[in-house]
mmCIF file of N, CA and C in Angstrom:
data_model
loop_
_atom_site.group_PDB
_atom_site.id
_atom_site.type_symbol
_atom_site.label_atom_id
_atom_site.label_comp_id
_atom_site.label_asym_id
_atom_site.label_seq_id
_atom_site.Cartn_x
_atom_site.Cartn_y
_atom_site.Cartn_z
ATOM 1 N N UNK A 844 -14.364 -11.418 -42.167
ATOM 2 C CA UNK A 844 -14.372 -10.173 -41.414
ATOM 3 C C UNK A 844 -14.926 -10.394 -40.005
ATOM 4 N N UNK A 845 -16.038 -11.172 -39.926
ATOM 5 C CA UNK A 845 -16.631 -11.438 -38.614
ATOM 6 C C UNK A 845 -15.657 -12.212 -37.730
ATOM 7 N N UNK A 846 -14.902 -13.108 -38.346
ATOM 8 C CA UNK A 846 -13.946 -13.909 -37.584
ATOM 9 C C UNK A 846 -12.842 -13.018 -37.000
ATOM 10 N N UNK A 847 -12.337 -12.088 -37.788
ATOM 11 C CA UNK A 847 -11.294 -11.172 -37.328
ATOM 12 C C UNK A 847 -11.830 -10.283 -36.214
ATOM 13 N N UNK A 848 -13.055 -9.791 -36.387
ATOM 14 C CA UNK A 848 -13.675 -8.945 -35.362
ATOM 15 C C UNK A 848 -13.876 -9.733 -34.067
ATOM 16 N N UNK A 849 -14.301 -10.982 -34.182
ATOM 17 C CA UNK A 849 -14.489 -11.826 -33.004
ATOM 18 C C UNK A 849 -13.186 -12.078 -32.267
ATOM 19 N N UNK A 850 -12.113 -12.319 -33.021
ATOM 20 C CA UNK A 850 -10.799 -12.527 -32.407
ATOM 21 C C UNK A 850 -10.323 -11.251 -31.726
ATOM 22 N N UNK A 851 -10.539 -10.114 -32.366
ATOM 23 C CA UNK A 851 -10.126 -8.830 -31.781
ATOM 24 C C UNK A 851 -10.865 -8.563 -30.473
ATOM 25 N N UNK A 852 -12.160 -8.820 -30.447
ATOM 26 C CA UNK A 852 -12.949 -8.607 -29.224
ATOM 27 C C UNK A 852 -12.483 -9.557 -28.123
ATOM 28 N N UNK A 853 -12.235 -10.810 -28.468
ATOM 29 C CA UNK A 853 -11.756 -11.779 -27.477
ATOM 30 C C UNK A 853 -10.399 -11.359 -26.921
ATOM 31 N N UNK A 854 -9.529 -10.845 -27.777
ATOM 32 C CA UNK A 854 -8.213 -10.392 -27.344
ATOM 33 C C UNK A 854 -8.322 -9.195 -26.406
ATOM 34 N N UNK A 855 -9.201 -8.267 -26.715
ATOM 35 C CA UNK A 855 -9.410 -7.096 -25.851
ATOM 36 C C UNK A 855 -9.924 -7.528 -24.483
ATOM 37 N N UNK A 856 -10.865 -8.441 -24.458
ATOM 38 C CA UNK A 856 -11.404 -8.935 -23.183
ATOM 39 C C UNK A 856 -10.311 -9.632 -22.383
ATOM 40 N N UNK A 857 -9.510 -10.448 -23.048
ATOM 41 C CA UNK A 857 -8.427 -11.159 -22.371
ATOM 42 C C UNK A 857 -7.403 -10.192 -21.798
ATOM 43 N N UNK A 858 -7.014 -9.202 -22.572
ATOM 44 C CA UNK A 858 -6.024 -8.237 -22.098
ATOM 45 C C UNK A 858 -6.555 -7.385 -20.957
ATOM 46 N N UNK A 859 -7.818 -7.009 -21.008
ATOM 47 C CA UNK A 859 -8.368 -6.202 -19.910
ATOM 48 C C UNK A 859 -8.501 -7.027 -18.639
ATOM 49 N N UNK A 860 -8.721 -8.316 -18.757
ATOM 50 C CA UNK A 860 -8.807 -9.181 -17.578
ATOM 51 C C UNK A 860 -7.437 -9.405 -16.956
ATOM 52 N N UNK A 861 -6.396 -9.283 -17.751
ATOM 53 C CA UNK A 861 -5.036 -9.504 -17.265
ATOM 54 C C UNK A 861 -4.316 -8.196 -16.984
ATOM 55 N N UNK A 862 -5.039 -7.161 -16.694
ATOM 56 C CA UNK A 862 -4.404 -5.864 -16.483
ATOM 57 C C UNK A 862 -3.481 -5.919 -15.272
ATOM 58 N N UNK A 863 -2.392 -5.191 -15.360
ATOM 59 C CA UNK A 863 -1.414 -5.194 -14.285
ATOM 60 C C UNK A 863 -1.706 -4.072 -13.306
ATOM 61 N N UNK A 864 -1.183 -4.235 -12.114
ATOM 62 C CA UNK A 864 -1.333 -3.195 -11.100
ATOM 63 C C UNK A 864 -0.455 -2.008 -11.459
ATOM 64 N N UNK A 865 -0.893 -0.846 -11.058
ATOM 65 C CA UNK A 865 -0.066 0.339 -11.212
ATOM 66 C C UNK A 865 0.341 0.802 -9.825
ATOM 67 N N UNK A 866 1.430 1.495 -9.759
ATOM 68 C CA UNK A 866 1.940 1.979 -8.485
ATOM 69 C C UNK A 866 1.031 3.076 -7.948
ATOM 70 N N UNK A 867 0.527 2.872 -6.744
ATOM 71 C CA UNK A 867 -0.300 3.900 -6.102
ATOM 72 C C UNK A 867 -0.206 3.758 -4.588
ATOM 73 N N UNK A 868 -0.436 4.871 -3.912
ATOM 74 C CA UNK A 868 -0.358 4.916 -2.456
ATOM 75 C C UNK A 868 -1.267 6.043 -1.996
ATOM 76 N N UNK A 869 -2.324 5.683 -1.261
ATOM 77 C CA UNK A 869 -3.251 6.720 -0.812
ATOM 78 C C UNK A 869 -3.784 6.391 0.575
ATOM 79 N N UNK A 870 -4.048 7.445 1.323
ATOM 80 C CA UNK A 870 -4.640 7.268 2.648
ATOM 81 C C UNK A 870 -6.108 6.912 2.467
ATOM 82 N N UNK A 871 -6.590 5.985 3.280
ATOM 83 C CA UNK A 871 -7.980 5.543 3.177
ATOM 84 C C UNK A 871 -8.706 5.769 4.495
ATOM 85 N N UNK A 872 -9.992 6.068 4.382
ATOM 86 C CA UNK A 872 -10.836 6.254 5.559
ATOM 87 C C UNK A 872 -11.587 4.980 5.909
ATOM 88 N N UNK A 873 -11.984 4.245 4.889
ATOM 89 C CA UNK A 873 -12.746 3.011 5.105
ATOM 90 C C UNK A 873 -11.833 1.807 4.925
ATOM 91 N N UNK A 874 -11.865 0.954 5.925
ATOM 92 C CA UNK A 874 -11.028 -0.244 5.917
ATOM 93 C C UNK A 874 -11.947 -1.453 6.047
ATOM 94 N N UNK A 875 -11.773 -2.472 5.198
ATOM 95 C CA UNK A 875 -12.619 -3.662 5.304
ATOM 96 C C UNK A 875 -12.538 -4.289 6.696
ATOM 97 N N UNK A 876 -13.635 -4.891 7.100
ATOM 98 C CA UNK A 876 -13.703 -5.504 8.426
ATOM 99 C C UNK A 876 -12.613 -6.564 8.613
ATOM 100 N N UNK A 877 -12.347 -7.330 7.557
ATOM 101 C CA UNK A 877 -11.323 -8.377 7.654
ATOM 102 C C UNK A 877 -9.939 -7.789 7.942
ATOM 103 N N UNK A 878 -9.693 -6.583 7.467
ATOM 104 C CA UNK A 878 -8.422 -5.910 7.747
ATOM 105 C C UNK A 878 -8.456 -5.312 9.149
ATOM 106 N N UNK A 879 -9.568 -4.665 9.506
ATOM 107 C CA UNK A 879 -9.705 -4.062 10.841
ATOM 108 C C UNK A 879 -9.458 -5.086 11.939
ATOM 109 N N UNK A 880 -9.953 -6.299 11.736
ATOM 110 C CA UNK A 880 -9.811 -7.348 12.747
ATOM 111 C C UNK A 880 -8.353 -7.770 12.947
ATOM 112 N N UNK A 881 -7.503 -7.483 11.972
ATOM 113 C CA UNK A 881 -6.096 -7.887 12.052
ATOM 114 C C UNK A 881 -5.148 -6.752 12.413
ATOM 115 N N UNK A 882 -5.677 -5.548 12.600
ATOM 116 C CA UNK A 882 -4.824 -4.426 12.980
ATOM 117 C C UNK A 882 -4.477 -4.547 14.458
ATOM 118 N N UNK A 883 -3.188 -4.493 14.750
ATOM 119 C CA UNK A 883 -2.720 -4.566 16.129
ATOM 120 C C UNK A 883 -2.278 -3.165 16.565
ATOM 121 N N UNK A 884 -2.971 -2.555 17.531
ATOM 122 C CA UNK A 884 -2.626 -1.196 17.955
ATOM 123 C C UNK A 884 -1.269 -1.097 18.655
ATOM 124 N N UNK A 885 -0.695 -2.242 19.024
ATOM 125 C CA UNK A 885 0.620 -2.237 19.670
ATOM 126 C C UNK A 885 1.771 -2.184 18.668
ATOM 127 N N UNK A 886 1.461 -2.371 17.386
ATOM 128 C CA UNK A 886 2.485 -2.322 16.344
ATOM 129 C C UNK A 886 2.573 -0.919 15.774
ATOM 130 N N UNK A 887 3.786 -0.466 15.568
ATOM 131 C CA UNK A 887 3.989 0.850 14.953
ATOM 132 C C UNK A 887 3.748 0.785 13.446
ATOM 133 N N UNK A 888 4.208 -0.299 12.800
ATOM 134 C CA UNK A 888 4.103 -0.426 11.348
ATOM 135 C C UNK A 888 3.670 -1.835 10.986
ATOM 136 N N UNK A 889 2.609 -1.927 10.206
ATOM 137 C CA UNK A 889 2.026 -3.215 9.875
ATOM 138 C C UNK A 889 1.592 -3.195 8.411
ATOM 139 N N UNK A 890 1.700 -4.337 7.742
ATOM 140 C CA UNK A 890 1.237 -4.494 6.367
ATOM 141 C C UNK A 890 0.279 -5.675 6.313
ATOM 142 N N UNK A 891 -0.894 -5.453 5.711
ATOM 143 C CA UNK A 891 -1.891 -6.515 5.587
ATOM 144 C C UNK A 891 -2.335 -6.571 4.131
ATOM 145 N N UNK A 892 -2.043 -7.697 3.447
ATOM 146 C CA UNK A 892 -2.482 -7.865 2.052
ATOM 147 C C UNK A 892 -3.985 -8.055 2.021
ATOM 148 N N UNK A 893 -4.606 -7.535 0.989
ATOM 149 C CA UNK A 893 -6.058 -7.635 0.897
ATOM 150 C C UNK A 893 -6.513 -8.840 0.079
ATOM 151 N N UNK A 894 -5.584 -9.649 -0.394
ATOM 152 C CA UNK A 894 -5.951 -10.816 -1.185
ATOM 153 C C UNK A 894 -6.210 -10.470 -2.636
ATOM 154 N N UNK A 895 -6.087 -9.226 -2.990
ATOM 155 C CA UNK A 895 -6.307 -8.784 -4.372
ATOM 156 C C UNK A 895 -4.993 -8.280 -4.931
ATOM 157 N N UNK A 896 -4.913 -6.989 -5.179
ATOM 158 C CA UNK A 896 -3.720 -6.439 -5.814
ATOM 159 C C UNK A 896 -2.885 -5.569 -4.893
ATOM 160 N N UNK A 897 -3.311 -5.368 -3.662
ATOM 161 C CA UNK A 897 -2.592 -4.416 -2.832
ATOM 162 C C UNK A 897 -2.497 -4.813 -1.377
ATOM 163 N N UNK A 898 -1.936 -3.878 -0.618
ATOM 164 C CA UNK A 898 -1.753 -4.065 0.822
ATOM 165 C C UNK A 898 -2.185 -2.812 1.562
ATOM 166 N N UNK A 899 -2.688 -3.031 2.762
ATOM 167 C CA UNK A 899 -2.970 -1.921 3.664
ATOM 168 C C UNK A 899 -1.731 -1.718 4.523
ATOM 169 N N UNK A 900 -1.238 -0.500 4.548
ATOM 170 C CA UNK A 900 -0.091 -0.143 5.371
ATOM 171 C C UNK A 900 -0.632 0.646 6.551
ATOM 172 N N UNK A 901 -0.432 0.128 7.765
ATOM 173 C CA UNK A 901 -0.944 0.777 8.975
ATOM 174 C C UNK A 901 0.241 1.345 9.738
ATOM 175 N N UNK A 902 0.151 2.634 10.041
ATOM 176 C CA UNK A 902 1.222 3.326 10.749
ATOM 177 C C UNK A 902 0.624 4.045 11.946
ATOM 178 N N UNK A 903 1.120 3.735 13.150
ATOM 179 C CA UNK A 903 0.677 4.400 14.376
ATOM 180 C C UNK A 903 1.724 5.430 14.774
ATOM 181 N N UNK A 904 1.255 6.639 15.091
ATOM 182 C CA UNK A 904 2.175 7.735 15.381
ATOM 183 C C UNK A 904 1.633 8.616 16.497
ATOM 184 N N UNK A 905 2.534 9.278 17.193
ATOM 185 C CA UNK A 905 2.158 10.225 18.247
ATOM 186 C C UNK A 905 2.059 11.651 17.713
ATOM 187 N N UNK A 906 1.954 11.813 16.433
ATOM 188 C CA UNK A 906 1.823 13.140 15.839
ATOM 189 C C UNK A 906 1.152 13.054 14.487
ATOM 190 N N UNK A 907 0.903 14.204 13.890
ATOM 191 C CA UNK A 907 0.352 14.237 12.541
ATOM 192 C C UNK A 907 1.411 13.722 11.575
ATOM 193 N N UNK A 908 0.950 13.136 10.470
ATOM 194 C CA UNK A 908 1.869 12.492 9.537
ATOM 195 C C UNK A 908 1.646 13.001 8.115
ATOM 196 N N UNK A 909 2.748 13.284 7.440
ATOM 197 C CA UNK A 909 2.734 13.526 6.001
ATOM 198 C C UNK A 909 3.375 12.305 5.359
ATOM 199 N N UNK A 910 2.836 11.870 4.222
ATOM 200 C CA UNK A 910 3.384 10.681 3.567
ATOM 201 C C UNK A 910 3.704 10.973 2.109
ATOM 202 N N UNK A 911 4.660 10.194 1.608
ATOM 203 C CA UNK A 911 5.089 10.356 0.222
ATOM 204 C C UNK A 911 5.607 9.015 -0.272
ATOM 205 N N UNK A 912 5.284 8.670 -1.511
ATOM 206 C CA UNK A 912 5.760 7.433 -2.123
ATOM 207 C C UNK A 912 6.818 7.780 -3.167
ATOM 208 N N UNK A 913 7.970 7.108 -3.076
ATOM 209 C CA UNK A 913 9.074 7.391 -3.994
ATOM 210 C C UNK A 913 9.540 6.082 -4.635
ATOM 211 N N UNK A 914 9.266 5.883 -5.937
ATOM 212 C CA UNK A 914 9.792 4.695 -6.611
ATOM 213 C C UNK A 914 11.264 4.892 -6.955
ATOM 214 N N UNK A 915 12.052 3.830 -6.747
ATOM 215 C CA UNK A 915 13.491 3.869 -7.048
ATOM 216 C C UNK A 915 13.881 2.549 -7.704
ATOM 217 N N UNK A 916 13.682 2.446 -8.998
ATOM 218 C CA UNK A 916 13.981 1.199 -9.707
ATOM 219 C C UNK A 916 13.048 0.093 -9.262
ATOM 220 N N UNK A 917 13.634 -1.003 -8.729
ATOM 221 C CA UNK A 917 12.807 -2.114 -8.254
ATOM 222 C C UNK A 917 12.325 -1.909 -6.817
ATOM 223 N N UNK A 918 12.712 -0.793 -6.220
ATOM 224 C CA UNK A 918 12.371 -0.512 -4.818
ATOM 225 C C UNK A 918 11.332 0.603 -4.738
ATOM 226 N N UNK A 919 10.438 0.463 -3.766
ATOM 227 C CA UNK A 919 9.465 1.508 -3.457
ATOM 228 C C UNK A 919 9.751 1.978 -2.037
ATOM 229 N N UNK A 920 9.873 3.283 -1.867
ATOM 230 C CA UNK A 920 10.148 3.851 -0.551
ATOM 231 C C UNK A 920 8.937 4.666 -0.111
ATOM 232 N N UNK A 921 8.415 4.333 1.070
ATOM 233 C CA UNK A 921 7.351 5.130 1.687
ATOM 234 C C UNK A 921 8.025 6.023 2.712
ATOM 235 N N UNK A 922 7.820 7.325 2.559
ATOM 236 C CA UNK A 922 8.420 8.283 3.487
ATOM 237 C C UNK A 922 7.322 8.894 4.347
ATOM 238 N N UNK A 923 7.447 8.691 5.658
ATOM 239 C CA UNK A 923 6.547 9.321 6.618
ATOM 240 C C UNK A 923 7.311 10.426 7.332
ATOM 241 N N UNK A 924 6.697 11.574 7.417
ATOM 242 C CA UNK A 924 7.271 12.681 8.187
ATOM 243 C C UNK A 924 6.300 12.959 9.330
ATOM 244 N N UNK A 925 6.776 12.729 10.560
ATOM 245 C CA UNK A 925 5.938 12.939 11.743
ATOM 246 C C UNK A 925 6.106 14.384 12.194
ATOM 247 N N UNK A 926 4.992 15.088 12.233
ATOM 248 C CA UNK A 926 4.976 16.481 12.668
ATOM 249 C C UNK A 926 4.513 16.529 14.114
ATOM 250 N N UNK A 927 4.926 17.498 14.855
ATOM 251 C CA UNK A 927 4.526 17.665 16.268
ATOM 252 C C UNK A 927 4.413 16.314 16.976
ATOM 253 N N UNK A 928 5.493 15.532 16.953
ATOM 254 C CA UNK A 928 5.504 14.178 17.486
ATOM 255 C C UNK A 928 5.430 14.053 18.991
ATOM 256 N N UNK A 929 5.136 15.126 19.687
ATOM 257 C CA UNK A 929 5.059 15.071 21.145
ATOM 258 C C UNK A 929 3.636 14.871 21.650
ATOM 259 N N UNK A 930 2.715 14.590 20.747
ATOM 260 C CA UNK A 930 1.321 14.362 21.120
ATOM 261 C C UNK A 930 1.230 13.100 21.985
ATOM 262 N N UNK A 931 0.431 13.147 23.044
ATOM 263 C CA UNK A 931 0.304 11.996 23.949
ATOM 264 C C UNK A 931 -0.546 10.874 23.374
ATOM 265 N N UNK A 932 -1.495 11.205 22.522
ATOM 266 C CA UNK A 932 -2.366 10.168 21.979
ATOM 267 C C UNK A 932 -1.771 9.591 20.695
ATOM 268 N N UNK A 933 -1.954 8.293 20.525
ATOM 269 C CA UNK A 933 -1.458 7.615 19.330
ATOM 270 C C UNK A 933 -2.544 7.670 18.265
ATOM 271 N N UNK A 934 -2.146 8.084 17.073
ATOM 272 C CA UNK A 934 -3.079 8.183 15.952
ATOM 273 C C UNK A 934 -2.777 7.073 14.951
ATOM 274 N N UNK A 935 -3.835 6.551 14.336
ATOM 275 C CA UNK A 935 -3.697 5.490 13.338
ATOM 276 C C UNK A 935 -3.858 6.086 11.944
ATOM 277 N N UNK A 936 -2.917 5.754 11.077
ATOM 278 C CA UNK A 936 -2.974 6.159 9.677
ATOM 279 C C UNK A 936 -2.990 4.892 8.830
ATOM 280 N N UNK A 937 -3.962 4.792 7.927
ATOM 281 C CA UNK A 937 -4.089 3.609 7.080
ATOM 282 C C UNK A 937 -3.990 4.041 5.618
ATOM 283 N N UNK A 938 -3.138 3.345 4.886
ATOM 284 C CA UNK A 938 -2.900 3.642 3.476
ATOM 285 C C UNK A 938 -3.109 2.368 2.664
ATOM 286 N N UNK A 939 -3.460 2.542 1.390
ATOM 287 C CA UNK A 939 -3.580 1.400 0.488
ATOM 288 C C UNK A 939 -2.484 1.513 -0.562
ATOM 289 N N UNK A 940 -1.677 0.462 -0.686
ATOM 290 C CA UNK A 940 -0.532 0.449 -1.590
ATOM 291 C C UNK A 940 -0.708 -0.627 -2.652
ATOM 292 N N UNK A 941 -0.549 -0.236 -3.914
ATOM 293 C CA UNK A 941 -0.431 -1.212 -4.998
ATOM 294 C C UNK A 941 0.908 -0.958 -5.676
ATOM 295 N N UNK A 942 1.552 -2.034 -6.096
ATOM 296 C CA UNK A 942 2.852 -1.909 -6.751
ATOM 297 C C UNK A 942 2.809 -2.592 -8.109
ATOM 298 N N UNK A 943 3.786 -2.290 -8.920
ATOM 299 C CA UNK A 943 3.932 -2.933 -10.220
ATOM 300 C C UNK A 943 4.793 -4.179 -10.050
ATOM 301 N N UNK A 944 4.753 -5.055 -11.028
ATOM 302 C CA UNK A 944 5.494 -6.321 -10.917
ATOM 303 C C UNK A 944 7.001 -6.110 -10.779
ATOM 304 N N UNK A 945 7.518 -4.994 -11.273
ATOM 305 C CA UNK A 945 8.961 -4.754 -11.176
ATOM 306 C C UNK A 945 9.404 -4.368 -9.766
ATOM 307 N N UNK A 946 8.466 -4.019 -8.901
ATOM 308 C CA UNK A 946 8.806 -3.610 -7.537
ATOM 309 C C UNK A 946 8.815 -4.822 -6.616
ATOM 310 N N UNK A 947 9.995 -5.150 -6.094
ATOM 311 C CA UNK A 947 10.088 -6.298 -5.194
ATOM 312 C C UNK A 947 10.717 -5.957 -3.846
ATOM 313 N N UNK A 948 10.988 -4.668 -3.615
ATOM 314 C CA UNK A 948 11.540 -4.224 -2.336
ATOM 315 C C UNK A 948 10.715 -3.045 -1.839
ATOM 316 N N UNK A 949 10.344 -3.100 -0.566
ATOM 317 C CA UNK A 949 9.593 -2.009 0.058
ATOM 318 C C UNK A 949 10.365 -1.537 1.282
ATOM 319 N N UNK A 950 10.632 -0.248 1.338
ATOM 320 C CA UNK A 950 11.327 0.339 2.479
ATOM 321 C C UNK A 950 10.471 1.466 3.033
ATOM 322 N N UNK A 951 10.453 1.586 4.354
ATOM 323 C CA UNK A 951 9.705 2.657 5.006
ATOM 324 C C UNK A 951 10.677 3.515 5.803
ATOM 325 N N UNK A 952 10.599 4.815 5.574
ATOM 326 C CA UNK A 952 11.419 5.773 6.310
ATOM 327 C C UNK A 952 10.504 6.648 7.154
ATOM 328 N N UNK A 953 10.861 6.822 8.423
ATOM 329 C CA UNK A 953 10.144 7.739 9.308
ATOM 330 C C UNK A 953 11.128 8.829 9.697
ATOM 331 N N UNK A 954 10.827 10.038 9.281
ATOM 332 C CA UNK A 954 11.728 11.181 9.490
ATOM 333 C C UNK A 954 13.148 10.855 9.024
ATOM 334 N N UNK A 955 13.234 10.167 7.877
ATOM 335 C CA UNK A 955 14.523 9.857 7.270
ATOM 336 C C UNK A 955 15.199 8.597 7.762
ATOM 337 N N UNK A 956 14.638 7.930 8.768
ATOM 338 C CA UNK A 956 15.250 6.731 9.342
ATOM 339 C C UNK A 956 14.459 5.492 8.922
ATOM 340 N N UNK A 957 15.153 4.484 8.412
ATOM 341 C CA UNK A 957 14.513 3.246 7.980
ATOM 342 C C UNK A 957 14.004 2.467 9.193
ATOM 343 N N UNK A 958 12.746 2.006 9.115
ATOM 344 C CA UNK A 958 12.189 1.191 10.202
ATOM 345 C C UNK A 958 11.607 -0.097 9.625
ATOM 346 N N UNK A 959 11.660 -1.186 10.402
ATOM 347 C CA UNK A 959 11.110 -2.458 9.928
ATOM 348 C C UNK A 959 9.611 -2.550 10.210
ATOM 349 N N UNK A 960 8.957 -3.435 9.476
ATOM 350 C CA UNK A 960 7.563 -3.752 9.765
ATOM 351 C C UNK A 960 7.521 -4.618 11.018
ATOM 352 N N UNK A 961 6.571 -4.341 11.896
ATOM 353 C CA UNK A 961 6.358 -5.201 13.060
ATOM 354 C C UNK A 961 5.679 -6.491 12.635
ATOM 355 N N UNK A 962 4.851 -6.401 11.586
ATOM 356 C CA UNK A 962 4.153 -7.586 11.090
ATOM 357 C C UNK A 962 3.780 -7.372 9.632
ATOM 358 N N UNK A 963 3.901 -8.463 8.863
ATOM 359 C CA UNK A 963 3.437 -8.479 7.474
ATOM 360 C C UNK A 963 2.510 -9.672 7.347
ATOM 361 N N UNK A 964 1.241 -9.405 7.011
ATOM 362 C CA UNK A 964 0.239 -10.471 6.873
ATOM 363 C C UNK A 964 -0.150 -10.634 5.414
ATOM 364 N N UNK A 965 -0.312 -11.885 5.012
ATOM 365 C CA UNK A 965 -0.727 -12.172 3.636
ATOM 366 C C UNK A 965 -2.214 -12.367 3.570
#
């Protein structure tokens, strides 16, 4: 009985250590210094991996932004809607994205139009 219990506990520990990422996308206020040092204000769209399970998505805009994450099979689509885009000052929006192993394509739409990343850092 003790042997079975020991194996069960070891299996639980192993499985919890190998947990997979879940799909999530949220705006963040605090950004690690290592990421801050790599943000380029001249880029409109930038992705910086954190070395763990996710990436910081940096979006610079001349207006307020609404964001939405839409999974589509193996693809993840980030939709940004720029409101009152005539603002003279550029605002920085930082999001943290984690994906599942089945997601291997990332697309970003701004007001319905697909845009490329200016830089992707690992």
